[in-house]
Coordinates of C-alpha atoms and ligand atoms in Angstrom, one line a residue:
M10 CA -14.5 -18.1 6.3
K11 CA -11.4 -16.1 7.2
L12 CA -11.2 -12.6 5.9
L13 CA -8.5 -9.9 5.6
V14 CA -9.4 -6.3 4.9
I15 CA -6.7 -4.0 3.7
G16 CA -6.8 -0.3 4.7
S17 CA -7.1 2.0 7.7
G18 CA -9.7 4.7 7.1
G19 CA -13.4 5.3 7.7
R20 CA -14.2 3.3 4.5
E21 CA -12.4 0.3 5.9
H22 CA -14.1 0.6 9.3
A23 CA -17.5 0.6 7.5
L24 CA -16.4 -2.4 5.4
V25 CA -15.2 -4.4 8.5
W26 CA -18.4 -3.5 10.4
K27 CA -20.7 -4.7 7.6
L28 CA -18.6 -7.8 6.7
A29 CA -18.5 -8.7 10.4
Q30 CA -22.3 -9.0 10.4
S31 CA -22.1 -12.0 8.0
P32 CA -22.7 -15.4 9.4
H33 CA -20.1 -16.7 6.9
I34 CA -17.2 -15.2 8.8
S35 CA -15.2 -17.0 11.5
Q36 CA -12.1 -14.8 11.7
M37 CA -11.2 -11.3 10.4
W38 CA -8.1 -9.2 10.3
C39 CA -7.5 -5.7 9.1
A40 CA -4.1 -4.4 7.9
P41 CA -3.3 -2.0 9.3
G42 CA -6.8 -1.0 10.7
N43 CA -7.4 1.7 13.2
G44 CA -8.7 2.3 16.8
G45 CA -12.3 1.7 15.9
I46 CA -11.8 -1.4 13.8
A47 CA -9.9 -3.0 16.7
G48 CA -13.1 -2.9 18.8
E49 CA -15.4 -4.6 16.2
R50 CA -16.7 -8.1 16.9
L51 CA -18.0 -10.8 14.5
R52 CA -21.7 -11.3 14.8
G53 CA -21.3 -15.1 14.3
N54 CA -19.0 -16.0 17.2
N55 CA -18.3 -12.7 19.0
A56 CA -14.6 -12.9 18.1
L57 CA -12.7 -9.6 18.0
V58 CA -11.5 -8.3 14.6
E59 CA -7.6 -8.1 14.9
C60 CA -5.6 -5.3 13.5
V61 CA -2.2 -6.3 12.1
N62 CA 0.6 -3.9 11.7
I63 CA 1.2 -4.3 7.9
G64 CA 0.9 -1.2 5.7
A65 CA -1.7 -1.2 2.9
E66 CA 1.1 -0.8 0.3
D67 CA 3.4 -3.5 1.7
L68 CA 2.3 -6.1 -0.9
P69 CA 4.9 -8.8 0.1
G70 CA 3.9 -8.4 3.8
L71 CA 0.2 -8.7 3.0
L72 CA 0.7 -11.7 0.8
A73 CA 2.8 -13.5 3.4
F74 CA 0.2 -12.8 6.1
A75 CA -2.7 -14.1 3.9
Q76 CA -0.7 -17.2 3.0
E77 CA 0.3 -17.9 6.6
K78 CA -3.3 -17.4 8.0
K79 CA -4.9 -19.2 5.0
V80 CA -7.2 -16.3 4.4
D81 CA -10.2 -17.2 2.2
L82 CA -10.9 -13.8 0.9
T83 CA -9.0 -10.5 1.0
V84 CA -10.9 -7.2 0.6
V85 CA -9.0 -4.2 -0.7
G86 CA -10.3 -0.8 0.5
P87 CA -7.9 2.0 -0.8
D88 CA -6.8 2.8 -4.4
N89 CA -3.0 2.6 -3.9
P90 CA -2.6 -1.1 -3.4
L91 CA -5.0 -1.7 -6.3
A92 CA -2.8 0.5 -8.6
L93 CA 0.3 -1.3 -7.3
G94 CA -1.2 -4.6 -8.4
V95 CA -2.1 -6.3 -5.1
V96 CA -5.0 -8.2 -6.8
D97 CA -2.8 -9.5 -9.6
L98 CA -0.2 -10.6 -7.1
F99 CA -2.7 -12.5 -4.9
Q100 CA -4.3 -14.1 -7.9
E101 CA -0.9 -15.3 -9.3
K102 CA -0.4 -17.1 -5.9
G103 CA -3.9 -18.6 -6.1
L104 CA -5.5 -16.5 -3.4
R105 CA -9.0 -15.0 -3.6
I106 CA -9.1 -11.3 -3.4
W107 CA -11.8 -8.7 -4.1
G108 CA -10.9 -5.4 -5.9
A109 CA -9.9 -4.1 -9.3
N110 CA -6.8 -5.7 -10.9
K111 CA -3.9 -3.4 -12.0
R112 CA -5.2 -2.9 -15.6
A113 CA -8.8 -2.1 -14.3
A114 CA -7.4 0.2 -11.6
Q115 CA -6.0 2.4 -14.3
F116 CA -9.5 4.0 -14.5
E117 CA -8.5 5.8 -11.3
A118 CA -4.7 5.6 -11.4
S119 CA -4.5 7.4 -14.8
K120 CA -7.0 10.2 -15.5
A121 CA -5.7 10.3 -19.1
F122 CA -6.5 6.6 -19.5
A123 CA -10.0 7.1 -18.2
Q124 CA -10.6 10.2 -20.4
D125 CA -9.4 8.4 -23.6
F126 CA -11.5 5.4 -22.7
M127 CA -14.6 7.6 -22.3
E128 CA -13.9 9.2 -25.6
R129 CA -13.3 5.9 -27.4
H130 CA -16.6 4.5 -26.1
G131 CA -18.9 7.6 -26.3
I132 CA -19.3 8.0 -22.5
P133 CA -20.6 11.6 -21.8
T134 CA -17.8 13.6 -20.1
A135 CA -16.3 17.1 -20.1
R136 CA -14.5 18.3 -23.2
A137 CA -10.9 17.5 -22.4
K138 CA -7.3 17.0 -23.7
V139 CA -4.2 15.4 -22.4
F140 CA -0.9 17.2 -22.4
S141 CA 2.8 16.8 -21.4
E142 CA 4.0 20.1 -23.0
P143 CA 3.1 23.4 -21.3
A144 CA 2.7 25.5 -24.5
A145 CA 0.1 23.2 -26.0
A146 CA -1.7 23.0 -22.7
K147 CA -1.8 26.8 -22.5
A148 CA -3.2 27.1 -26.0
F149 CA -6.1 24.8 -25.0
V150 CA -6.7 26.8 -21.8
A151 CA -7.0 29.9 -23.9
E152 CA -9.6 28.2 -26.1
L153 CA -11.6 27.4 -23.0
N154 CA -11.2 31.0 -21.8
G155 CA -9.5 29.8 -18.6
R156 CA -12.7 28.2 -17.2
C157 CA -11.2 24.8 -16.8
V158 CA -10.0 22.1 -14.4
V159 CA -6.3 21.1 -14.5
K160 CA -5.7 17.6 -13.3
A161 CA -2.5 15.6 -12.7
D162 CA -2.8 12.3 -14.6
G163 CA -1.7 10.0 -11.7
L164 CA -2.7 9.5 -8.0
A165 CA -2.0 12.6 -6.0
L166 CA -3.8 12.0 -2.7
G167 CA -6.8 13.8 -4.0
K168 CA -4.8 17.0 -4.3
G169 CA -3.9 16.9 -8.0
V170 CA -7.1 18.7 -9.2
L171 CA -7.0 22.5 -9.6
V172 CA -10.2 24.3 -10.5
C173 CA -9.4 27.5 -12.5
T174 CA -11.5 30.5 -13.3
S175 CA -9.1 32.5 -15.4
I176 CA -6.4 32.0 -18.1
Q177 CA -3.7 33.3 -15.7
E178 CA -4.8 30.9 -12.9
A179 CA -4.9 27.9 -15.4
D180 CA -1.4 28.8 -16.8
Q181 CA -0.1 28.8 -13.2
A182 CA -1.7 25.4 -12.6
I183 CA 0.0 24.1 -15.8
D184 CA 3.4 25.4 -14.7
E185 CA 2.9 24.0 -11.2
M186 CA 2.4 20.5 -12.6
L187 CA 4.5 20.4 -15.8
V188 CA 7.3 22.8 -15.0
R189 CA 7.7 22.8 -11.2
K190 CA 6.6 19.2 -11.0
T191 CA 4.9 19.7 -7.7
F192 CA 3.1 16.4 -8.1
G193 CA 6.1 14.5 -9.2
A194 CA 5.5 11.7 -11.6
A195 CA 1.8 11.9 -11.1
G196 CA 1.8 15.3 -12.8
A197 CA 4.2 14.4 -15.7
R198 CA 1.0 14.3 -17.9
I199 CA -2.0 16.5 -17.2
I200 CA -5.5 16.5 -18.4
I201 CA -7.4 19.7 -18.8
Q202 CA -11.2 19.5 -18.8
E203 CA -13.7 22.3 -19.5
F204 CA -15.4 23.4 -16.2
L205 CA -18.8 21.9 -15.9
E206 CA -21.7 23.6 -14.1
G207 CA -24.2 21.5 -12.3
V208 CA -24.9 19.3 -9.2
E209 CA -22.2 16.7 -8.5
I210 CA -23.2 13.3 -7.2
S211 CA -21.3 10.1 -6.4
L212 CA -22.3 6.9 -8.0
H213 CA -21.2 3.4 -7.1
A214 CA -21.6 0.2 -9.1
L215 CA -20.5 -3.3 -8.0
C216 CA -19.0 -5.1 -11.0
D217 CA -18.1 -8.7 -11.7
G218 CA -16.5 -8.5 -15.2
K219 CA -19.9 -8.8 -16.9
V220 CA -22.5 -6.8 -15.1
A221 CA -22.5 -3.6 -13.1
K222 CA -25.1 -3.2 -10.3
L223 CA -25.8 0.5 -9.6
F224 CA -26.2 1.6 -6.0
P225 CA -28.6 4.4 -4.9
T226 CA -27.2 8.0 -5.2
S227 CA -25.2 9.8 -2.6
Q228 CA -23.5 13.1 -2.3
D229 CA -20.2 14.1 -0.7
H230 CA -19.1 17.5 0.7
K231 CA -15.6 18.1 -0.5
R232 CA -14.9 21.5 0.9
A233 CA -13.6 21.9 4.5
L234 CA -16.1 24.6 5.6
D235 CA -19.9 25.2 5.5
D236 CA -21.5 26.5 2.3
D237 CA -18.7 24.7 0.3
Q238 CA -16.1 27.2 1.4
G239 CA -12.5 26.5 2.2
L240 CA -10.0 23.9 0.8
N241 CA -10.8 20.7 -0.9
T242 CA -10.6 17.7 1.5
G243 CA -11.0 13.9 1.2
G244 CA -14.7 14.5 2.1
M245 CA -16.4 16.1 5.1
G246 CA -19.7 14.2 5.0
T247 CA -22.2 12.4 2.9
Y248 CA -25.8 11.5 2.7
S249 CA -27.9 9.0 0.7
P250 CA -30.1 9.1 -1.2
T251 CA -29.9 12.5 -2.9
P252 CA -33.0 14.2 -4.2
F253 CA -31.0 15.5 -7.2
A254 CA -30.8 12.6 -9.6
T255 CA -34.3 11.8 -10.9
D256 CA -35.2 8.2 -11.8
A257 CA -35.0 9.4 -15.4
E258 CA -31.5 10.6 -14.9
L259 CA -30.4 7.4 -13.2
E260 CA -31.8 5.4 -16.1
Q261 CA -30.0 7.7 -18.5
I262 CA -26.8 7.1 -16.5
E263 CA -27.3 3.3 -16.7
R264 CA -27.9 3.6 -20.5
A265 CA -25.3 6.3 -21.4
V266 CA -22.5 5.6 -18.9
L267 CA -22.6 2.0 -17.5
G268 CA -23.8 0.4 -20.8
P269 CA -21.0 1.8 -23.0
W270 CA -18.5 1.4 -20.1
L271 CA -19.2 -2.3 -19.8
K272 CA -19.2 -2.8 -23.5
G273 CA -15.9 -0.9 -23.7
C274 CA -14.3 -3.1 -21.0
A275 CA -15.4 -6.2 -22.9
T276 CA -14.0 -4.9 -26.2
E277 CA -10.7 -4.0 -24.6
G278 CA -10.4 -7.2 -22.6
L279 CA -10.6 -5.3 -19.2
D280 CA -11.8 -7.7 -16.6
Y281 CA -13.3 -5.3 -14.1
R282 CA -14.3 -7.0 -10.8
G283 CA -14.6 -4.6 -8.0
L284 CA -16.3 -1.3 -7.3
L285 CA -16.6 1.4 -10.0
Y286 CA -17.2 4.9 -8.5
P287 CA -17.9 7.5 -11.1
G288 CA -18.0 11.2 -10.1
V289 CA -20.9 12.6 -12.1
M290 CA -21.9 16.2 -12.8
L291 CA -25.6 16.6 -13.5
T292 CA -25.5 19.3 -16.1
K293 CA -28.2 21.0 -18.1
S294 CA -27.2 18.8 -21.1
G295 CA -27.4 15.6 -19.1
P296 CA -25.1 13.6 -16.7
K297 CA -21.4 13.8 -17.5
V298 CA -18.6 11.8 -15.9
L299 CA -15.8 13.9 -14.2
E300 CA -13.7 11.0 -13.2
F301 CA -13.7 7.3 -12.3
N302 CA -12.5 5.8 -9.0
A303 CA -11.8 2.1 -8.8
R304 CA -12.8 1.5 -5.1
F305 CA -15.5 2.5 -2.6
G306 CA -15.7 6.2 -1.8
D307 CA -14.8 7.5 1.6
P308 CA -17.1 8.7 3.3
E309 CA -19.7 7.4 0.8
T310 CA -19.1 3.8 2.1
Q311 CA -20.3 4.8 5.5
V312 CA -23.8 5.8 4.3
Y313 CA -24.1 3.1 1.6
L314 CA -23.3 0.2 4.0
T315 CA -25.6 1.6 6.6
R316 CA -28.4 1.2 4.1
L317 CA -27.4 -2.0 2.5
E318 CA -29.5 -5.0 3.4
N319 CA -27.6 -7.8 1.6
D320 CA -24.8 -9.8 3.2
L321 CA -21.7 -8.0 1.9
V322 CA -19.6 -11.1 2.0
E323 CA -22.0 -12.7 -0.5
L324 CA -21.9 -9.6 -2.7
L325 CA -18.1 -9.5 -2.8
E326 CA -17.9 -13.2 -3.5
A327 CA -20.3 -12.8 -6.4
S328 CA -18.2 -9.9 -7.7
V329 CA -15.1 -12.1 -7.6
S330 CA -16.7 -15.1 -9.2
G331 CA -18.7 -13.4 -11.9
T332 CA -22.2 -14.3 -10.5
L333 CA -23.6 -10.9 -9.7
A334 CA -26.4 -11.2 -12.3
N335 CA -28.1 -13.7 -9.9
I336 CA -28.2 -11.2 -7.0
D337 CA -30.5 -8.2 -6.3
L338 CA -29.0 -5.4 -4.3
K339 CA -31.4 -4.6 -1.4
W340 CA -31.4 -1.2 0.2
S341 CA -33.2 0.1 3.2
S342 CA -35.7 2.9 2.3
D343 CA -34.2 4.8 5.2
A344 CA -31.9 7.8 4.6
A345 CA -28.4 7.9 6.0
V346 CA -26.1 10.8 6.9
C347 CA -22.4 10.7 7.8
V348 CA -20.8 13.8 9.4
V349 CA -17.0 13.7 9.4
M350 CA -15.2 15.0 12.5
A351 CA -11.7 16.2 11.6
S352 CA -8.6 17.4 13.4
G353 CA -8.4 21.2 13.6
G354 CA -6.3 22.5 10.7
Y355 CA -7.2 19.6 8.3
P356 CA -6.6 19.4 5.3
G357 CA -3.5 21.4 6.3
S358 CA -1.3 20.4 9.1
Y359 CA -2.9 19.3 12.4
A360 CA -2.0 17.8 15.8
R361 CA -2.4 14.2 16.7
G362 CA -2.8 12.3 19.9
K363 CA -5.8 14.2 21.2
V364 CA -8.0 12.2 23.5
I365 CA -11.5 11.6 22.2
S366 CA -14.4 11.4 24.7
G367 CA -18.0 10.6 24.3
L368 CA -17.6 7.8 21.9
A369 CA -19.6 5.3 24.0
E370 CA -22.5 7.8 24.6
A371 CA -22.7 8.6 20.9
G372 CA -22.5 5.0 19.8
A373 CA -25.3 4.1 22.2
L374 CA -27.8 6.3 20.5
P375 CA -30.3 4.3 18.3
N376 CA -29.5 3.8 14.6
T377 CA -26.1 5.5 15.0
K378 CA -22.7 4.2 14.2
V379 CA -19.4 6.1 14.8
F380 CA -17.0 4.9 12.2
H381 CA -13.3 5.6 13.0
A382 CA -11.0 7.0 10.3
G383 CA -7.9 8.5 11.9
T384 CA -7.9 7.1 15.4
A385 CA -5.6 4.9 17.5
R386 CA -5.8 3.2 20.9
R387 CA -3.5 4.4 23.7
G388 CA -4.2 2.2 26.7
H389 CA -7.9 2.5 27.4
E390 CA -8.2 5.8 25.5
V391 CA -8.9 6.4 21.9
V392 CA -6.8 9.3 20.5
T393 CA -6.8 11.2 17.1
S394 CA -4.2 10.0 14.6
G395 CA -5.2 11.5 11.3
G396 CA -6.9 14.4 9.5
R397 CA -10.3 12.9 9.2
V398 CA -10.9 11.3 12.6
L399 CA -14.5 10.0 12.8
G400 CA -17.5 9.5 10.4
V401 CA -20.5 9.8 12.7
T402 CA -23.3 8.1 10.8
A403 CA -27.0 7.8 11.5
R404 CA -30.0 6.3 9.7
A405 CA -33.6 7.4 9.9
K406 CA -36.8 7.1 7.9
D407 CA -36.0 10.4 6.2
L408 CA -33.1 12.8 5.5
P409 CA -34.0 15.4 8.2
G410 CA -34.3 12.6 10.8
A411 CA -30.9 11.1 9.8
R412 CA -29.3 14.5 9.8
D413 CA -30.6 15.4 13.2
A414 CA -29.6 12.0 14.6
A415 CA -26.0 12.2 13.2
Y416 CA -25.6 15.7 14.7
A417 CA -27.0 14.6 18.1
A418 CA -24.2 12.0 18.1
V419 CA -21.6 14.5 17.0
D420 CA -22.6 16.8 19.9
K421 CA -21.7 14.1 22.4
I422 CA -18.1 13.6 21.0
K423 CA -15.3 15.9 22.1
F424 CA -11.6 16.3 21.3
D425 CA -9.3 19.3 21.2
G426 CA -9.6 21.2 18.0
A427 CA -12.5 19.1 16.6
H428 CA -13.8 20.5 13.4
F429 CA -16.9 19.5 11.4
R430 CA -19.3 21.0 9.0
R431 CA -22.8 21.9 10.3
D432 CA -24.4 21.7 6.9
I433 CA -24.1 18.1 5.8
A434 CA -27.2 17.2 3.7
A435 CA -28.5 20.8 4.1
R436 CA -28.5 21.3 0.3
A437 CA -30.8 18.4 -0.2
L438 CA -33.3 19.9 2.2
R439 CA -33.4 23.2 0.4
P440 CA -35.9 23.6 -2.5
G441 CA -34.5 23.6 -6.0
R442 CA -31.1 22.3 -7.4
S443 CA -28.8 24.9 -5.8
Ligands
AMP167 P1 -11.8 14.6 -9.5 O1 -10.8 14.1 -8.6 O2 -11.4 14.5 -10.9 O3 -13.2 14.1 -9.2 O4 -11.9 16.2 -9.1 C1 -12.1 16.6 -7.8 C2 -13.2 17.6 -7.7 O5 -13.0 18.7 -8.6 C3 -14.6 17.0 -8.2 O6 -15.2 16.3 -7.1 C4 -15.3 18.3 -8.6 O7 -15.9 18.9 -7.5 C5 -14.2 19.1 -9.2 N1 -14.1 18.9 -10.7 C6 -13.4 18.0 -11.3 N2 -13.6 18.1 -12.7 C7 -14.4 19.1 -12.9 C8 -15.0 19.7 -14.0 N3 -14.7 19.3 -15.3 N4 -15.9 20.7 -13.9 C9 -16.2 21.1 -12.6 N5 -15.7 20.6 -11.5 C10 -14.8 19.6 -11.6

C-alpha cells in the first residue's frame, strides 16, 4: 500500500512512525513533514519516508500529488485541512482518505455547533450560551458572576479561549472578540461557558460512522511553565494512562457521552469516520465535555501510539470502511510519558535555526522515541524550526519509570534556549486529585 500523511508536527511524526511499522506499507510520503519524519524508514522494506513540499492546507496540491502517485490511503493529521473539506474533496475524486469530513469536522471548527449538539442530545457539558452581540453576552457573564470561559466559535490556533475570573475580565474578553475582532471571523460568534472546576483529561475515540472505540486516558499539560503557570500552549507534555479517571467514570463517559453522541450523529445524518477527541472535566457532579476536537491530539498521539499494539493501518482502514466493530484495540499495560522541548520564548516569539545536538544519543536509549515537531534538516544537522521542537517520549512498566526515562533522554538533547517543563506526570504521582 502507498500512504500519504498530511501534516508536519509531532502528532504527524508519531503517526508516520507507527504507520511505518505496518507490513502493509510499501511507500509513504508526508506533506509537508519535518526533519524527523524525513529520517523514518518503513519496517517492511527499509524504504525512507519522503517529505514532499506541499502545505497541509494546499488541497489542490495534495489531491494532484495523491492522484499522480496513486496513493491508496491518505491520513490527515491536523484540523485545518479537515475543516476545509480535504476528506470530501478526495472522496469526490474516488480517493481513500482517513479523517472527519467537513460536516463532521464542525465539532471542532465551530464550538457553537458542538455546544448546540451537546444540548440537543443531552451530553453533559458546561452551562453555556452562544452570542454575537456584546450586550447580551455581558448580561450572561453577570449571571455567572464573571467566573466563565469566553471562546471564539471558530478555529483560532488554540488561542481563542480566555479563562476569566471576574466580570471585568470577561467583559474585556467579549470586547476583544466581538468588538475589536482580534480573532477575525473565528470570533464573530462567541460561546461563553461557566467555569468548571475539576481534573481535566483527554479522551480519544476512533470512529467508523457507527461505533466509537475509546482509547485509554491521557492528560496534557497546557501551560508553559511548571505547576501550571504561564501562558497556554499547544501542549507541553502528556502521559498515559492517568490515575484520575476511575473505571466507573470511564464507563459513565461511554454511557453518557459517547452513547448519546453516536445516537445524535445517526439522527442528524453525520457520518463521523475519524478520531473524536473530547476534552473532559471530571467535576464533582460527573464528567463534563469542554470541547470536541476532530483529530488526534498533539502531544497525546505520541503517548497513545507508543502504547498501541494494533497495526495502525488496519485500524484506520476499518475506520474508513465502517468495520471497526470487528476489531479490539490492544494497548500495552506500560505507561508512556512525552516531554515537549520547546524554543525559548514559546508560545510567544522565538528564534529558529538553532542546531540540535544529542538526538542520536537520546534515541538510542531503550524504549525511547524522540518525535520531531518543529525541526528541519540543514545539511547533516537538525535545526529548530518551530515553537514546539521535540516530543521526547518513553515507555516503561509504570509511570515513574516512564517519566524518569523520558527525562533521561531530554537531558541528552541540547539546543540554544531549549525550554521544557520538569513536572510532566508529576500530578499523577501525587496522592489525591489535586
Ligand atoms: P478548549 O479549547 O475549549 O478545550 O479550551 C482550552 C482550555 O481552556 C481547556 O483545555 C481547559 O483547560 C480550559 N477550559 C475550557 N473550557 C473550560 C471550562 N468551561 N471550565 C474550565 N476550564 C475550561
